[in-house]
Short mmCIF file of C-alpha atoms and ligand atoms in Angstrom, two decimals:
data_model
loop_
_atom_site.label_atom_id
_atom_site.label_comp_id
_atom_site.label_asym_id
_atom_site.label_seq_id
_atom_site.Cartn_x
_atom_site.Cartn_y
_atom_site.Cartn_z
CA MET A 1 119.15 1.69 159.14
CA THR A 2 116.49 -0.08 158.51
CA THR A 3 115.41 -3.52 156.43
CA HIS A 4 113.48 -3.05 153.94
CA PRO A 5 110.91 -6.19 155.06
CA LEU A 6 109.06 -6.91 151.48
CA THR A 7 113.25 -7.36 150.13
CA HIS A 8 112.75 -11.00 152.59
CA GLY A 9 110.24 -12.99 150.14
CA ALA A 10 107.06 -11.97 151.70
CA ARG A 11 105.51 -9.85 149.87
CA VAL A 12 106.07 -12.22 146.75
CA PRO A 13 103.49 -14.88 147.74
CA ALA A 14 104.06 -18.52 147.67
CA ASP A 15 103.78 -20.25 144.71
CA PRO A 16 100.37 -22.38 144.85
CA ASP A 17 99.20 -23.38 140.68
CA SER A 18 96.50 -21.17 141.29
CA GLY A 19 94.79 -19.12 138.82
CA ALA A 20 93.76 -16.69 136.74
CA LEU A 21 90.76 -17.14 134.07
CA VAL A 22 91.63 -16.04 130.86
CA LYS A 23 87.77 -18.14 130.08
CA VAL A 24 86.82 -16.14 133.25
CA VAL A 25 88.25 -12.66 132.08
CA ALA A 26 87.17 -13.30 129.09
CA LEU A 27 83.40 -14.40 129.64
CA PHE A 28 83.94 -10.92 131.93
CA LEU A 29 84.73 -9.11 128.79
CA GLY A 30 81.70 -9.98 126.90
CA ILE A 31 85.03 -11.64 124.21
CA ALA A 32 86.08 -15.42 125.19
CA VAL A 33 82.47 -16.81 124.55
CA GLY A 34 82.54 -16.29 120.73
CA VAL A 35 86.73 -16.21 120.75
CA LEU A 36 88.27 -17.40 124.41
CA LEU A 37 86.13 -20.70 125.02
CA PRO A 38 87.00 -22.38 121.66
CA ILE A 39 90.29 -21.45 121.94
CA ALA A 40 90.60 -23.38 125.07
CA ILE A 41 88.67 -26.43 123.68
CA TRP A 42 90.57 -26.17 120.43
CA MET A 43 94.15 -25.43 122.39
CA GLY A 44 92.84 -28.92 125.09
CA ALA A 45 91.88 -30.84 121.98
CA SER A 46 95.02 -30.34 120.37
CA ALA A 47 98.06 -29.85 123.44
CA GLN A 48 100.03 -32.99 121.96
CA ASP A 49 99.74 -31.40 118.92
CA ALA A 50 101.62 -28.43 120.24
CA ARG A 51 103.82 -30.40 121.65
CA ASN A 52 104.34 -32.46 119.08
CA ASP A 53 105.27 -29.02 116.69
CA ALA A 54 107.02 -27.51 119.96
CA ARG A 55 109.67 -31.50 119.95
CA LYS A 56 110.47 -30.87 115.69
CA ALA A 57 111.05 -27.77 116.62
CA ALA A 58 113.25 -28.69 119.27
CA ALA A 59 114.35 -31.02 116.38
CA ALA A 60 114.57 -29.28 113.84
CA ALA A 61 116.78 -25.84 116.36
CA PRO A 62 118.44 -28.29 119.06
CA ALA A 63 120.86 -25.67 119.79
CA ALA A 64 117.71 -23.27 121.13
CA ALA A 65 115.05 -25.31 121.55
CA ALA A 66 116.56 -27.39 123.89
CA ALA A 67 118.15 -24.75 126.22
CA THR A 68 117.00 -24.10 129.77
CA PRO A 69 116.80 -21.48 130.78
CA ALA A 70 119.19 -22.07 134.27
CA MET A 71 122.12 -23.61 130.95
CA ALA A 72 122.31 -22.51 127.80
CA MET A 73 122.27 -18.50 126.70
CA PRO A 74 119.35 -17.82 125.88
CA SER A 75 119.83 -15.77 122.93
CA ALA A 76 121.37 -18.33 121.12
CA VAL A 77 118.47 -18.61 118.07
CA SER A 78 119.66 -20.61 114.76
CA GLU A 79 119.77 -19.05 111.74
CA GLY A 80 116.18 -19.95 109.86
CA GLN A 81 114.06 -21.22 113.04
CA THR A 82 110.91 -20.61 113.68
CA ALA A 83 108.09 -20.62 116.91
CA THR A 84 106.31 -22.18 118.95
CA PRO A 85 102.32 -22.57 117.72
CA SER A 86 100.56 -20.20 120.02
CA PHE A 87 100.12 -21.39 123.63
CA ALA A 88 98.26 -18.33 124.13
CA GLY A 89 94.53 -19.03 125.83
CA LEU A 90 95.66 -22.70 126.94
CA ALA A 91 93.97 -23.25 130.10
CA PRO A 92 93.35 -26.61 131.41
CA PRO A 93 89.49 -27.15 132.13
CA ASN A 94 90.24 -27.05 135.84
CA ALA A 95 91.29 -23.58 135.59
CA ALA A 96 89.23 -21.74 137.63
CA ALA A 97 89.42 -23.77 140.53
CA LEU A 98 92.85 -22.73 139.43
CA ALA A 99 92.04 -19.32 139.39
CA GLN A 100 90.87 -19.30 143.05
CA ALA A 101 93.59 -21.35 144.94
CA HIS A 102 96.58 -19.29 143.62
CA SER A 103 97.51 -16.54 146.24
CA ALA A 104 97.18 -13.53 144.09
CA TYR A 105 101.03 -11.27 144.21
CA PRO A 106 100.44 -8.56 147.16
CA ALA A 107 98.96 -5.43 145.01
CA ALA A 108 98.76 -2.68 148.07
CA LEU A 109 101.40 -0.79 148.30
CA PRO A 110 103.98 -1.29 150.94
CA SER A 111 103.96 1.89 153.52
CA VAL A 112 106.95 2.90 152.94
CA GLU A 113 109.91 3.40 155.23
CA ALA A 114 111.29 5.36 157.44
CA GLY A 115 114.89 6.78 157.89
CA PRO A 116 117.46 8.33 156.05
CA VAL A 117 118.76 4.98 154.21
CA LEU A 118 116.91 1.74 153.17
CA ASN A 119 117.96 -1.73 152.53
CA VAL A 120 117.35 -3.62 150.06
CA HIS A 121 117.22 -7.89 149.74
CA LEU A 122 117.37 -8.96 146.58
CA GLY A 123 118.04 -13.00 146.22
CA ILE A 124 118.55 -13.92 142.24
CA SER A 125 117.27 -17.95 141.76
CA HIS A 126 115.74 -19.47 138.92
CA ARG A 127 112.61 -21.28 140.41
CA VAL A 128 109.26 -23.39 138.06
CA LEU A 129 106.49 -20.47 138.20
CA SER A 130 102.40 -20.43 137.41
CA ILE A 131 102.51 -17.88 135.16
CA ALA A 132 98.04 -18.75 134.93
CA PRO A 133 95.70 -22.06 135.63
CA GLY A 134 98.43 -24.14 134.99
CA ILE A 135 100.39 -22.98 133.15
CA LYS A 136 104.57 -23.29 134.27
CA TYR A 137 107.44 -21.47 133.43
CA GLU A 138 111.12 -21.81 134.23
CA ALA A 139 111.46 -17.72 135.83
CA TRP A 140 114.61 -16.14 136.57
CA THR A 141 113.37 -14.06 139.48
CA PHE A 142 114.44 -11.46 142.41
CA SER A 143 113.29 -12.61 145.79
CA GLY A 144 111.55 -15.94 144.48
CA GLY A 145 109.05 -14.08 142.25
CA VAL A 146 107.53 -12.24 139.60
CA PRO A 147 107.38 -9.11 140.06
CA GLY A 148 109.53 -8.73 141.95
CA PRO A 149 109.17 -6.65 145.38
CA VAL A 150 107.91 -3.73 145.19
CA ILE A 151 110.48 -1.52 147.37
CA HIS A 152 109.15 2.17 148.47
CA ALA A 153 111.39 4.76 148.88
CA ARG A 154 111.03 8.30 149.60
CA GLN A 155 112.58 11.14 147.64
CA GLY A 156 116.07 12.11 149.39
CA GLN A 157 116.48 8.51 151.15
CA THR A 158 119.72 6.15 149.78
CA VAL A 159 118.68 3.57 148.74
CA ARG A 160 121.28 0.91 149.20
CA VAL A 161 121.33 -2.64 147.59
CA THR A 162 122.52 -6.10 148.53
CA LEU A 163 122.07 -8.65 145.34
CA THR A 164 122.91 -11.87 146.38
CA ASN A 165 123.45 -13.97 143.14
CA ASN A 166 122.24 -18.30 143.61
CA ALA A 167 121.84 -18.62 139.49
CA PRO A 168 123.65 -20.11 137.06
CA MET A 169 124.36 -17.48 135.80
CA PRO A 170 125.16 -13.69 135.97
CA HIS A 171 122.67 -11.69 136.42
CA SER A 172 122.20 -7.89 137.65
CA ILE A 173 119.84 -5.18 138.82
CA ASP A 174 119.45 -1.39 136.53
CA PHE A 175 116.95 1.01 138.79
CA HIS A 176 115.35 3.31 136.20
CA ALA A 177 114.76 5.79 139.54
CA ALA A 178 118.48 5.49 139.68
CA ARG A 179 121.42 8.57 138.86
CA VAL A 180 124.30 6.46 138.76
CA ALA A 181 126.65 4.93 136.25
CA PRO A 182 125.27 1.39 134.98
CA ASN A 183 129.26 -0.14 134.33
CA VAL A 184 129.83 0.61 137.74
CA ASP A 185 126.32 -0.32 139.33
CA PHE A 186 124.86 -2.17 136.54
CA THR A 187 126.68 -5.07 136.23
CA ASP A 188 126.46 -8.20 136.94
CA ILE A 189 126.94 -10.38 139.42
CA ALA A 190 128.29 -14.00 139.16
CA PRO A 191 127.01 -16.84 140.64
CA GLY A 192 127.25 -17.61 144.05
CA LYS A 193 128.07 -13.28 144.53
CA SER A 194 127.24 -10.92 146.13
CA PHE A 195 127.33 -6.44 145.27
CA THR A 196 126.16 -4.03 146.97
CA PHE A 197 125.14 -0.06 146.03
CA SER A 198 123.45 2.12 146.61
CA PHE A 199 121.51 5.20 144.54
CA LYS A 200 119.55 8.16 145.81
CA ALA A 201 115.52 8.62 145.28
CA THR A 202 116.35 11.68 143.63
CA ASP A 203 113.07 12.16 142.09
CA PRO A 204 109.43 10.43 142.19
CA GLY A 205 107.35 8.03 140.40
CA VAL A 206 107.23 4.51 139.24
CA PHE A 207 110.06 3.40 137.80
CA MET A 208 110.91 0.28 136.86
CA TYR A 209 113.97 -2.33 137.57
CA HIS A 210 115.04 -4.91 136.01
CA CYS A 211 118.45 -7.33 135.54
CA GLY A 212 120.66 -5.93 132.83
CA THR A 213 122.38 -8.90 132.59
CA LYS A 214 122.41 -9.76 128.36
CA PRO A 215 120.92 -11.43 126.90
CA VAL A 216 118.18 -7.50 128.10
CA LEU A 217 115.62 -9.80 126.09
CA ALA A 218 115.56 -13.29 127.70
CA HIS A 219 116.28 -11.52 130.76
CA ILE A 220 113.63 -9.74 131.44
CA ALA A 221 110.91 -11.63 129.08
CA ASN A 222 111.81 -14.29 131.65
CA GLY A 223 111.12 -12.35 134.77
CA MET A 224 113.35 -10.16 136.54
CA TYR A 225 111.40 -7.17 137.23
CA GLY A 226 109.80 -5.38 139.16
CA ALA A 227 108.49 -1.84 140.17
CA ILE A 228 110.27 0.92 142.82
CA VAL A 229 108.18 3.46 143.63
CA VAL A 230 109.37 7.14 144.69
CA ASP A 231 107.30 9.48 147.17
CA PRO A 232 107.86 13.19 146.77
CA ALA A 233 109.08 14.90 149.50
CA ASN A 234 106.43 17.67 148.50
CA PRO A 235 103.45 15.15 149.67
CA LYS A 236 101.23 17.92 147.90
CA LEU A 237 102.22 16.41 144.38
CA LEU A 238 100.98 12.92 144.97
CA PRO A 239 97.79 13.75 147.32
CA PRO A 240 96.50 11.65 149.79
CA VAL A 241 94.35 8.26 148.81
CA HIS A 242 92.34 5.64 149.98
CA HIS A 243 94.00 3.39 147.62
CA ALA A 244 96.93 2.48 145.97
CA TYR A 245 98.05 -0.85 144.41
CA VAL A 246 100.93 -1.22 142.18
CA LEU A 247 100.66 -2.97 139.05
CA VAL A 248 103.92 -4.35 136.54
CA SER A 249 102.50 -5.46 132.90
CA GLY A 250 104.66 -8.69 131.27
CA GLU A 251 104.28 -10.45 128.37
CA TRP A 252 105.15 -13.80 128.13
CA TYR A 253 107.07 -15.67 125.49
CA LEU A 254 106.24 -19.56 125.58
CA ASN A 255 108.49 -22.76 123.57
CA ALA A 256 106.15 -25.55 125.30
CA PRO A 257 101.72 -24.94 126.18
CA GLY A 258 103.66 -25.66 130.19
CA LEU A 259 100.65 -27.62 131.01
CA LYS A 260 102.37 -31.26 131.97
CA ARG A 261 105.70 -29.98 132.48
CA PRO A 262 107.04 -26.50 132.52
CA ALA A 263 107.85 -24.46 129.91
CA ALA A 264 111.62 -21.53 128.97
CA LEU A 265 111.67 -18.64 126.80
CA ASP A 266 111.03 -19.02 122.99
CA MET A 267 113.76 -15.93 121.44
CA VAL A 268 112.18 -16.36 118.89
CA LYS A 269 108.48 -15.36 119.97
CA ALA A 270 110.51 -12.61 121.65
CA HIS A 271 111.93 -11.28 119.45
CA GLN A 272 109.01 -10.74 116.82
CA MET A 273 106.35 -9.99 120.47
CA THR A 274 104.09 -12.39 119.78
CA PRO A 275 103.49 -12.97 123.98
CA ASP A 276 101.13 -16.38 125.13
CA TRP A 277 100.50 -14.47 127.40
CA VAL A 278 100.31 -10.60 129.27
CA THR A 279 100.10 -9.99 133.41
CA TRP A 280 99.47 -7.94 135.75
CA ASN A 281 101.94 -8.75 138.44
CA GLY A 282 103.11 -11.72 137.50
CA TYR A 283 100.10 -14.25 136.38
CA ALA A 284 96.75 -14.06 134.07
CA GLY A 285 93.62 -13.10 135.51
CA GLN A 286 95.20 -13.33 138.38
CA TYR A 287 92.83 -9.77 140.25
CA VAL A 288 89.44 -12.09 138.15
CA ALA A 289 89.45 -14.15 140.33
CA HIS A 290 91.12 -11.77 143.83
CA PRO A 291 89.46 -8.72 142.79
CA LEU A 292 91.29 -5.50 144.37
CA THR A 293 88.49 -3.91 146.24
CA ALA A 294 87.82 0.17 147.25
CA HIS A 295 85.51 2.09 148.34
CA PRO A 296 82.80 4.50 146.88
CA GLY A 297 83.91 6.97 146.52
CA HIS A 298 87.34 6.16 147.98
CA THR A 299 90.18 7.76 145.58
CA VAL A 300 91.76 4.68 143.85
CA ARG A 301 95.92 5.30 142.91
CA PHE A 302 97.73 2.05 140.90
CA TYR A 303 101.10 2.54 140.38
CA VAL A 304 101.57 1.15 136.98
CA VAL A 305 104.79 0.14 135.40
CA ASP A 306 105.36 -1.99 132.17
CA ALA A 307 108.31 -3.74 131.99
CA GLY A 308 107.16 -5.08 128.32
CA PRO A 309 110.30 -6.39 127.73
CA SER A 310 108.93 -4.92 124.75
CA LEU A 311 104.61 -4.11 124.60
CA ASN A 312 103.60 -1.35 125.74
CA THR A 313 100.47 -1.06 128.21
CA ASP A 314 97.70 1.74 127.58
CA PHE A 315 95.55 1.71 130.34
CA HIS A 316 92.49 1.89 130.46
CA VAL A 317 89.47 0.97 133.42
CA VAL A 318 86.04 0.23 132.00
CA GLY A 319 83.27 2.48 133.64
CA THR A 320 84.76 5.31 134.66
CA LEU A 321 87.82 8.40 133.60
CA LEU A 322 91.35 8.97 134.90
CA ASN A 323 91.14 11.59 137.33
CA ARG A 324 94.76 11.89 138.09
CA ALA A 325 97.24 10.66 135.10
CA TRP A 326 101.29 11.63 135.99
CA VAL A 327 102.38 10.22 132.56
CA ASP A 328 106.04 8.14 132.77
CA ALA A 329 106.88 9.25 135.92
CA ALA A 330 106.62 11.57 136.37
CA VAL A 331 105.17 13.95 138.49
CA THR A 332 103.92 17.98 137.52
CA ASP A 333 101.37 20.02 138.92
CA PRO A 334 99.24 19.34 137.79
CA PRO A 335 98.87 16.03 136.79
CA GLU A 336 96.81 15.25 133.34
CA HIS A 337 92.38 14.88 134.62
CA GLY A 338 89.98 13.84 132.83
CA VAL A 339 91.87 11.08 130.43
CA GLN A 340 90.07 8.38 129.35
CA THR A 341 93.02 5.06 128.18
CA VAL A 342 96.89 5.88 129.64
CA THR A 343 100.17 4.43 127.42
CA VAL A 344 102.99 3.18 129.48
CA PRO A 345 106.17 2.35 127.29
CA ALA A 346 107.97 -1.09 127.82
CA GLY A 347 110.40 0.49 130.98
CA GLY A 348 108.08 3.11 132.16
CA GLY A 349 105.40 3.96 134.79
CA GLY A 350 102.81 6.22 135.30
CA ILE A 351 100.66 7.23 138.36
CA PHE A 352 96.21 6.84 137.64
CA ASP A 353 93.73 8.13 140.43
CA VAL A 354 90.15 7.14 139.60
CA THR A 355 87.32 7.73 142.04
CA ILE A 356 84.04 6.19 141.53
CA ASP A 357 80.81 6.40 143.32
CA LYS A 358 79.15 3.72 141.49
CA PRO A 359 79.37 0.32 143.00
CA GLY A 360 80.48 -2.44 140.72
CA LEU A 361 83.10 -4.57 139.22
CA TYR A 362 85.46 -2.13 136.67
CA PRO A 363 88.08 -3.79 135.13
CA PHE A 364 91.57 -2.40 134.39
CA VAL A 365 92.93 -3.51 131.55
CA THR A 366 95.17 -2.05 128.72
CA HIS A 367 93.48 -1.20 126.22
CA SER A 368 95.52 -3.13 123.21
CA PHE A 369 92.85 -5.60 123.91
CA ALA A 370 94.61 -9.17 122.89
CA SER A 371 96.64 -8.69 125.55
CA VAL A 372 93.58 -7.98 127.85
CA ASP A 373 92.56 -12.05 125.63
CA MET A 374 96.52 -13.38 126.53
CA GLY A 375 95.26 -12.35 130.36
CA ALA A 376 95.81 -8.37 131.39
CA VAL A 377 92.74 -7.82 132.79
CA GLY A 378 91.95 -7.21 136.35
CA LEU A 379 88.31 -6.13 138.60
CA LEU A 380 88.54 -3.37 140.86
CA ASN A 381 85.64 -4.19 142.51
CA VAL A 382 84.31 -0.97 144.20
CA GLY A 383 81.63 -1.92 146.88
CA ASP A 384 81.81 -5.47 147.39
CA VAL A 385 79.82 -6.08 145.78
CA LYS A 386 78.97 -9.56 144.34
CA GLY A 387 78.51 -10.91 140.69
CA THR A 388 80.43 -11.54 137.89
CA MET A 389 79.95 -8.58 135.00
CA SER A 390 79.05 -9.00 131.66
CA HIS A 391 80.51 -6.17 129.40
CU1 CU B 1 119.17 -11.48 134.87
#
């Protein structure tokens, strides 16, 4: 029996306010100059207006807008309630510095554990996290971060999950890699309680896990999700690669800008599927400020999960093609070859290999570009090149 080291929180970085930079991101992609900077400037100038608007909305709909995620029912949307204004792209003047200071979520796939049983311990807690430079949010978390820890198992291994609910409301966990009765094993856990269940990792691939407590939309939107990678028993199905990274996309729906005080969930925006931020591994643009790395000619594998809660991810790497693609966790032989963009559906996962010969900065995005503007972009630095990119 082994205890998964990642489940002790080591994989989830502390959350100094650090940040990403929609501005910088946009510059990299050649979109920010015309679009994002004016938005940032306007947002800065009108932040007070936005707060006033948010207060008006709160006054109009006290049941929902006054809700703190720790205590209130997030699904309590009043009749006729409108969404708060968009806070997409909002950035404080020191956003670039905050982005640099941010400790990026460790994207590298952790090593797999030996032995027939993988013990996973996840503590559930509510805490304020930064989701973009200078933007704070009242998140609900597995092991203190968003996403929760990356779990790495082998096909045939038994995954023994122990959940401890340190939050003031019921939560649960739902593994897409499991074939179990959900009413038994994905059950709600009361505050202060622990629950243990096991499942056999029968299917290889990369899968989502998430809280399945109602309203599921709110629990996922507040950050209760993560990825589990299951290696195939036959290693030829997923040939060894030089670099492996795990990317989990997620949307954030804010009821306030999040600059002066933490924002919480705007359930109306969540229903309308109009996020303010879309992130890889919980923080806008963090791999632009802190690129993932590779060597020229080496193969890089991306394990991509779309946690949603509602939008798809159209995974694309600028400047290359996906040499191999295993779509939605089906580890088929052969994989697809030479693909430009693959949709990872909300609640789905895909495995994508790229081999890049030319040194340079290669953005990985969801090619639904509204999401790029909202933070769903990172960089793969091939060959330790310096500088920035134009695109
Ligand atoms: Cu939950």
